[in-house]
Amino acid sequence: MGIFGNKIWHRLGGDDQSYGMVPAGGPTELLAGGNAGWDNVSGNTQVLANLAVPNTAIQASATCHEQPYRRYAAGNTRVAKEVNVNIAIDMSASVPPEGVRYFADKGLDAIFQELTKASLDKGYHYNIRVVLFNGGQREIIPFCDLEEAKRIKAAGFGYIDTSGCTDLEGVVRSDFAAIDRLKADQDAKHLMRASSLEIIATDAQNTDAQGYQEDLSESLKQEILHRVETSKTNMFVIGFGNVDDDLLRALGPKTTKVSKANGKSYEVMHAIKHVGETYDDVDCWRFISDLIAKRSSNVGSNPNVEYKGNEAALAEIGALGVDQSVWQIIA
């Protein structure tokens, strides 16, 4: 049955390095319907199964090692998937300071509320990092679990103002490095993991230390494309103000996915842009916060972004609906 000692390994299809440990002698539903294969990694036996595990298929046990268990709203338990979410918010001089302050106050509350619900409903274990960036970076929440992020936020971040230029290249590279360090630690602990998520909200072009505009490097563009295509790190980019469409396409390149429900392929859009010059309204920042919350809490389905209208179609592909009179999808 794929037992190694008093443990059993499994991998769920479609996730980035989704390894987890469950009790030996667990229910055979874990392997049902899957094409099981055997591999030996560091002397441990792995069961590879491309199937979803029912809520009742895995029960908490003292024989489990490292892997946390989460209680579902329905009262059942299963192994939690680690979800790493990095959020980077532009705080350069062109961004209205009240917008960033709103995000760091009520916006984060809305995000944490949505992630708490998803954690209970879906069993995700969220790790959150929040960075404000301009020519440099200010990490207001280091990578930590959701409850610790709430405590840090409640303690306050001090005064937040906007100034300086927009070093998008620097913040994206730094964010990827932070995500990769956390993933290496999770791998060492044999934790099961969903794809990580990088969210960026910006209003301007990439600029150097002197404030001169410059394109993203080709090496970074290729790294982003590789991460998105392999689901190593999913991207979601929100543009507003004077941000260029080509920059948004590079930061959040579209991908093609196949629906598990009907086998049909569809394009997943990873970037949107606010239309017009009202991006300084609190309403805009409220929507940005809500959109980040929804995107973060739906990482398991890699939701598309589509215009509102056909609600049935949106539900079928797990899309996030945006109002086309206010937001433009970057394809």
GROMACS .gro file of C-alpha atoms in nm, residues 9-322:
model
  314
    9TRP     CA    1   0.383   0.953   0.105
   10HIS     CA    2   0.151   1.091  -0.157
   11ARG     CA    3   0.159   1.355  -0.427
   12LEU     CA    4  -0.152   1.532  -0.556
   13GLY     CA    5  -0.146   1.618  -0.926
   14GLY     CA    6  -0.127   1.975  -1.046
   15ASP     CA    7   0.054   2.126  -0.750
   16ASP     CA    8   0.408   2.247  -0.703
   17GLN     CA    9   0.601   1.985  -0.505
   18SER     CA   10   0.287   1.878  -0.317
   19TYR     CA   11   0.433   1.618  -0.086
   20GLY     CA   12   0.272   1.529   0.244
   21MET     CA   13   0.292   1.262   0.511
   22VAL     CA   14  -0.013   1.072   0.633
   23PRO     CA   15  -0.063   0.787   0.881
   24ALA     CA   16   0.044   0.437   0.789
   25GLY     CA   17  -0.241   0.198   0.719
   26GLY     CA   18  -0.464   0.487   0.620
   27PRO     CA   19  -0.777   0.440   0.407
   28THR     CA   20  -0.726   0.290   0.063
   29GLU     CA   21  -0.927   0.577  -0.087
   30LEU     CA   22  -0.596   0.761  -0.108
   31LEU     CA   23  -0.495   0.539  -0.400
   32ALA     CA   24  -0.837   0.472  -0.550
   33GLY     CA   25  -0.863   0.561  -0.917
   34GLY     CA   26  -0.506   0.687  -0.942
   35ASN     CA   27  -0.222   0.561  -1.155
   36ALA     CA   28   0.015   0.490  -0.870
   37GLY     CA   29   0.387   0.486  -0.941
   38TRP     CA   30   0.685   0.427  -0.718
   39ASP     CA   31   0.988   0.644  -0.673
   40ASN     CA   32   1.260   0.657  -0.415
   41VAL     CA   33   1.358   1.001  -0.288
   42SER     CA   34   1.623   1.023  -0.018
   43GLY     CA   35   1.544   0.667   0.086
   44ASN     CA   36   1.171   0.733   0.134
   45THR     CA   37   0.899   0.559  -0.063
   46GLN     CA   38   0.653   0.782  -0.245
   47VAL     CA   39   0.306   0.711  -0.370
   48LEU     CA   40   0.215   0.926  -0.669
   49ALA     CA   41  -0.160   0.965  -0.706
   50ASN     CA   42  -0.333   1.211  -0.933
   51LEU     CA   43  -0.658   1.242  -0.748
   52ALA     CA   44  -0.831   1.455  -0.494
   53VAL     CA   45  -0.844   1.316  -0.142
   54PRO     CA   46  -1.194   1.302   0.016
   55ASN     CA   47  -1.241   1.488   0.343
   56THR     CA   48  -1.275   1.160   0.531
   57ALA     CA   49  -0.983   0.988   0.360
   58ILE     CA   50  -0.716   1.108   0.601
   59GLN     CA   51  -0.755   1.119   0.976
   60ALA     CA   52  -0.529   1.291   1.227
   61SER     CA   53  -0.291   1.052   1.399
   62ALA     CA   54  -0.002   1.061   1.643
   63THR     CA   55   0.204   0.867   1.388
   64CYS     CA   56   0.211   1.165   1.153
   65HIS     CA   57   0.537   1.359   1.128
   66GLU     CA   58   0.569   1.734   1.059
   67GLN     CA   59   0.245   1.762   0.862
   68PRO     CA   60  -0.022   1.981   1.028
   69TYR     CA   61  -0.391   1.895   1.017
   70ARG     CA   62  -0.673   2.147   0.981
   71ARG     CA   63  -1.034   2.105   1.087
   72TYR     CA   64  -1.289   2.176   0.818
   73ALA     CA   65  -1.615   2.359   0.869
   74ALA     CA   66  -1.794   2.026   0.814
   75GLY     CA   67  -1.603   1.876   1.104
   76ASN     CA   68  -1.373   1.650   0.900
   77THR     CA   69  -0.996   1.663   0.889
   78ARG     CA   70  -0.734   1.630   0.617
   79VAL     CA   71  -0.375   1.724   0.558
   80ALA     CA   72  -0.338   2.098   0.509
   81LYS     CA   73  -0.181   2.242   0.196
   82GLU     CA   74   0.067   2.520   0.254
   83VAL     CA   75  -0.022   2.827   0.046
   84ASN     CA   76   0.244   3.097   0.021
   85VAL     CA   77   0.110   3.441  -0.068
   86ASN     CA   78   0.342   3.737  -0.124
   87ILE     CA   79   0.175   4.078  -0.168
   88ALA     CA   80   0.375   4.377  -0.300
   89ILE     CA   81   0.212   4.723  -0.298
   90ASP     CA   82   0.356   5.026  -0.479
   91MET     CA   83   0.428   5.317  -0.242
   92SER     CA   84   0.615   5.541  -0.485
   93ALA     CA   85   0.558   5.918  -0.498
   94SER     CA   86   0.287   5.892  -0.766
   95VAL     CA   87   0.065   5.673  -0.547
   96PRO     CA   88  -0.183   5.853  -0.321
   97PRO     CA   89  -0.070   5.788   0.039
   98GLU     CA   90  -0.428   5.745   0.160
   99GLY     CA   91  -0.458   5.447  -0.075
  100VAL     CA   92  -0.160   5.264   0.073
  101ARG     CA   93  -0.274   5.352   0.425
  102TYR     CA   94  -0.620   5.216   0.351
  103PHE     CA   95  -0.466   4.893   0.223
  104ALA     CA   96  -0.248   4.852   0.532
  105ASP     CA   97  -0.550   4.911   0.757
  106LYS     CA   98  -0.892   4.803   0.636
  107GLY     CA   99  -0.764   4.636   0.318
  108LEU     CA  100  -0.554   4.381   0.505
  109ASP     CA  101  -0.846   4.315   0.739
  110ALA     CA  102  -1.061   4.224   0.437
  111ILE     CA  103  -0.789   3.998   0.298
  112PHE     CA  104  -0.732   3.821   0.631
  113GLN     CA  105  -1.107   3.767   0.673
  114GLU     CA  106  -1.135   3.599   0.333
  115LEU     CA  107  -0.826   3.385   0.392
  116THR     CA  108  -0.954   3.276   0.734
  117LYS     CA  109  -1.276   3.155   0.572
  118ALA     CA  110  -1.086   2.972   0.299
  119SER     CA  111  -0.860   2.813   0.559
  120LEU     CA  112  -1.163   2.667   0.737
  121ASP     CA  113  -1.354   2.569   0.424
  122LYS     CA  114  -1.070   2.431   0.212
  123GLY     CA  115  -0.804   2.336   0.461
  124TYR     CA  116  -0.539   2.577   0.331
  125HIS     CA  117  -0.264   2.684   0.569
  126TYR     CA  118  -0.170   3.035   0.460
  127ASN     CA  119   0.173   3.191   0.487
  128ILE     CA  120   0.157   3.566   0.423
  129ARG     CA  121   0.423   3.824   0.340
  130VAL     CA  122   0.343   4.191   0.268
  131VAL     CA  123   0.592   4.437   0.120
  132LEU     CA  124   0.555   4.807   0.039
  133PHE     CA  125   0.799   4.914  -0.230
  134ASN     CA  126   0.930   5.220  -0.413
  135GLY     CA  127   1.303   5.256  -0.488
  136GLY     CA  128   1.353   5.017  -0.197
  137GLN     CA  129   1.135   4.780   0.000
  138ARG     CA  130   0.963   4.790   0.337
  139GLU     CA  131   0.856   4.449   0.463
  140ILE     CA  132   0.565   4.519   0.697
  141ILE     CA  133   0.477   4.150   0.742
  142PRO     CA  134   0.749   3.883   0.698
  143PHE     CA  135   0.646   3.537   0.583
  144CYS     CA  136   0.440   3.396   0.870
  145ASP     CA  137   0.115   3.210   0.915
  146LEU     CA  138  -0.218   3.388   0.901
  147GLU     CA  139  -0.271   3.419   1.275
  148GLU     CA  140   0.075   3.570   1.327
  149ALA     CA  141   0.011   3.812   1.039
  150LYS     CA  142  -0.305   3.926   1.215
  151ARG     CA  143  -0.109   3.989   1.536
  152ILE     CA  144   0.157   4.190   1.352
  153LYS     CA  145  -0.110   4.396   1.179
  154ALA     CA  146  -0.292   4.460   1.508
  155ALA     CA  147   0.032   4.590   1.661
  156GLY     CA  148   0.051   4.855   1.387
  157PHE     CA  149   0.302   4.942   1.117
  158GLY     CA  150   0.385   5.298   1.218
  159TYR     CA  151   0.347   5.590   0.980
  160ILE     CA  152   0.314   5.505   0.611
  161ASP     CA  153   0.387   5.765   0.345
  162THR     CA  154   0.457   5.747  -0.029
  163SER     CA  155   0.776   5.871  -0.196
  164GLY     CA  156   1.051   5.781  -0.441
  165CYS     CA  157   1.060   5.585  -0.765
  166THR     CA  158   0.931   5.238  -0.861
  167ASP     CA  159   1.184   4.955  -0.861
  168LEU     CA  160   0.962   4.675  -0.988
  169GLU     CA  161   1.258   4.465  -1.101
  170GLY     CA  162   1.409   4.472  -0.755
  171VAL     CA  163   1.092   4.390  -0.564
  172VAL     CA  164   0.993   4.100  -0.792
  173ARG     CA  165   1.339   3.941  -0.765
  174SER     CA  166   1.339   3.990  -0.387
  175ASP     CA  167   0.988   3.844  -0.358
  176PHE     CA  168   1.080   3.536  -0.563
  177ALA     CA  169   1.384   3.482  -0.342
  178ALA     CA  170   1.169   3.505  -0.026
  179ILE     CA  171   0.916   3.258  -0.171
  180ASP     CA  172   1.190   3.014  -0.271
  181ARG     CA  173   1.351   3.027   0.075
  182LEU     CA  174   1.018   2.945   0.238
  183LYS     CA  175   0.952   2.662  -0.008
  184ALA     CA  176   1.294   2.511   0.063
  185ASP     CA  177   1.210   2.513   0.434
  186GLN     CA  178   0.874   2.349   0.364
  187ASP     CA  179   1.041   2.082   0.151
  188ALA     CA  180   1.282   2.007   0.435
  189LYS     CA  181   0.980   1.952   0.662
  190HIS     CA  182   0.800   1.740   0.396
  191LEU     CA  183   0.498   1.972   0.393
  192MET     CA  184   0.236   1.944   0.121
  193ARG     CA  185   0.210   2.265  -0.079
  194ALA     CA  186  -0.008   2.434  -0.339
  195SER     CA  187   0.144   2.673  -0.594
  196SER     CA  188   0.275   2.995  -0.444
  197LEU     CA  189   0.119   3.327  -0.539
  198GLU     CA  190   0.284   3.663  -0.610
  199ILE     CA  191   0.049   3.965  -0.615
  200ILE     CA  192   0.168   4.308  -0.731
  201ALA     CA  193  -0.026   4.636  -0.733
  202THR     CA  194   0.150   4.925  -0.909
  203ASP     CA  195   0.070   5.251  -1.086
  204ALA     CA  196   0.389   5.316  -1.285
  205GLN     CA  197   0.667   5.188  -1.507
  206ASN     CA  198   0.978   5.028  -1.368
  207THR     CA  199   1.236   5.297  -1.282
  208ASP     CA  200   1.599   5.290  -1.178
  209ALA     CA  201   1.749   5.451  -0.866
  210GLN     CA  202   1.759   5.792  -1.039
  211GLY     CA  203   1.394   5.767  -1.140
  212TYR     CA  204   1.454   5.700  -1.511
  213GLN     CA  205   1.213   5.457  -1.673
  214GLU     CA  206   1.356   5.129  -1.795
  215ASP     CA  207   1.212   4.802  -1.916
  216LEU     CA  208   1.220   4.485  -1.709
  217SER     CA  209   1.526   4.275  -1.791
  218GLU     CA  210   1.478   3.988  -2.034
  219SER     CA  211   1.607   3.745  -1.772
  220LEU     CA  212   1.333   3.849  -1.529
  221LYS     CA  213   1.066   3.831  -1.800
  222GLN     CA  214   1.174   3.476  -1.882
  223GLU     CA  215   1.180   3.376  -1.515
  224ILE     CA  216   0.827   3.510  -1.465
  225LEU     CA  217   0.706   3.325  -1.774
  226HIS     CA  218   0.866   3.000  -1.659
  227ARG     CA  219   0.720   3.027  -1.309
  228VAL     CA  220   0.371   3.097  -1.441
  229GLU     CA  221   0.376   2.826  -1.708
  230THR     CA  222   0.494   2.562  -1.460
  231SER     CA  223   0.272   2.694  -1.174
  232LYS     CA  224   0.585   2.724  -0.964
  233THR     CA  225   0.471   3.073  -0.869
  234ASN     CA  226   0.143   3.213  -0.997
  235MET     CA  227   0.126   3.586  -1.070
  236PHE     CA  228  -0.159   3.834  -1.032
  237VAL     CA  229  -0.087   4.196  -1.126
  238ILE     CA  230  -0.312   4.498  -1.068
  239GLY     CA  231  -0.226   4.815  -1.257
  240PHE     CA  232  -0.368   5.163  -1.214
  241GLY     CA  233  -0.269   5.520  -1.302
  242ASN     CA  234   0.000   5.545  -1.570
  243VAL     CA  235   0.113   5.183  -1.572
  244ASP     CA  236   0.192   5.051  -1.922
  245ASP     CA  237   0.003   4.754  -2.068
  246ASP     CA  238   0.323   4.589  -2.196
  247LEU     CA  239   0.468   4.599  -1.845
  248LEU     CA  240   0.156   4.431  -1.706
  249ARG     CA  241   0.176   4.163  -1.976
  250ALA     CA  242   0.536   4.091  -1.878
  251LEU     CA  243   0.459   4.080  -1.504
  252GLY     CA  244   0.141   3.874  -1.545
  253PRO     CA  245   0.162   3.674  -1.870
  254LYS     CA  246  -0.154   3.488  -1.970
  255THR     CA  247  -0.150   3.109  -1.969
  256THR     CA  248  -0.364   2.826  -2.099
  257LYS     CA  249  -0.537   2.590  -1.858
  258VAL     CA  250  -0.761   2.289  -1.906
  259SER     CA  251  -1.083   2.270  -1.707
  260LYS     CA  252  -1.101   1.958  -1.490
  261ALA     CA  253  -1.481   1.969  -1.517
  262ASN     CA  254  -1.518   1.949  -1.896
  263GLY     CA  255  -1.168   1.910  -2.035
  264LYS     CA  256  -1.192   2.234  -2.232
  265SER     CA  257  -0.895   2.469  -2.251
  266TYR     CA  258  -0.924   2.837  -2.167
  267GLU     CA  259  -0.691   3.132  -2.124
  268VAL     CA  260  -0.610   3.251  -1.774
  269MET     CA  261  -0.550   3.625  -1.749
  270HIS     CA  262  -0.311   3.731  -1.475
  271ALA     CA  263  -0.322   4.110  -1.513
  272ILE     CA  264  -0.585   4.383  -1.500
  273LYS     CA  265  -0.568   4.762  -1.516
  274HIS     CA  266  -0.788   5.034  -1.370
  275VAL     CA  267  -0.947   5.252  -1.637
  276GLY     CA  268  -0.947   5.632  -1.599
  277GLU     CA  269  -0.791   5.867  -1.345
  278THR     CA  270  -0.993   5.788  -1.033
  279TYR     CA  271  -0.743   5.541  -0.892
  280ASP     CA  272  -0.691   5.763  -0.586
  281ASP     CA  273  -1.046   5.701  -0.470
  282VAL     CA  274  -1.080   5.489  -0.157
  283ASP     CA  275  -1.334   5.284  -0.350
  284CYS     CA  276  -1.060   5.178  -0.589
  285TRP     CA  277  -0.837   5.063  -0.305
  286ARG     CA  278  -1.128   4.885  -0.141
  287PHE     CA  279  -1.185   4.692  -0.463
  288ILE     CA  280  -0.812   4.617  -0.500
  289SER     CA  281  -0.809   4.474  -0.147
  290ASP     CA  282  -1.122   4.267  -0.214
  291LEU     CA  283  -0.977   4.140  -0.541
  292ILE     CA  284  -0.651   4.039  -0.371
  293ALA     CA  285  -0.855   3.859  -0.104
  294LYS     CA  286  -1.055   3.664  -0.361
  295ARG     CA  287  -0.751   3.580  -0.571
  296SER     CA  288  -0.554   3.461  -0.269
  297SER     CA  289  -0.836   3.247  -0.131
  298ASN     CA  290  -0.894   3.070  -0.464
  299VAL     CA  291  -0.538   2.960  -0.538
  300GLY     CA  292  -0.645   2.598  -0.565
  301SER     CA  293  -0.845   2.661  -0.882
  302ASN     CA  294  -0.610   2.913  -1.048
  303PRO     CA  295  -0.906   3.142  -1.123
  304ASN     CA  296  -0.931   3.333  -1.446
  305VAL     CA  297  -1.020   3.703  -1.460
  306GLU     CA  298  -1.322   3.789  -1.674
  307TYR     CA  299  -1.571   4.066  -1.723
  308LYS     CA  300  -1.895   4.045  -1.532
  309GLY     CA  301  -2.193   3.931  -1.733
  310ASN     CA  302  -2.223   3.557  -1.779
  311GLU     CA  303  -2.227   3.440  -1.418
  312ALA     CA  304  -2.269   3.074  -1.517
  313ALA     CA  305  -1.954   3.085  -1.729
  314LEU     CA  306  -1.764   3.262  -1.453
  315ALA     CA  307  -1.864   2.995  -1.204
  316GLU     CA  308  -1.773   2.710  -1.440
  317ILE     CA  309  -1.409   2.817  -1.475
  318GLY     CA  310  -1.368   2.969  -1.130
  319ALA     CA  311  -1.322   3.319  -1.266
  320LEU     CA  312  -1.304   3.648  -1.082
  321GLY     CA  313  -1.550   3.894  -1.234
  322VAL     CA  314  -1.448   4.257  -1.288
   0.00000   0.00000   0.00000
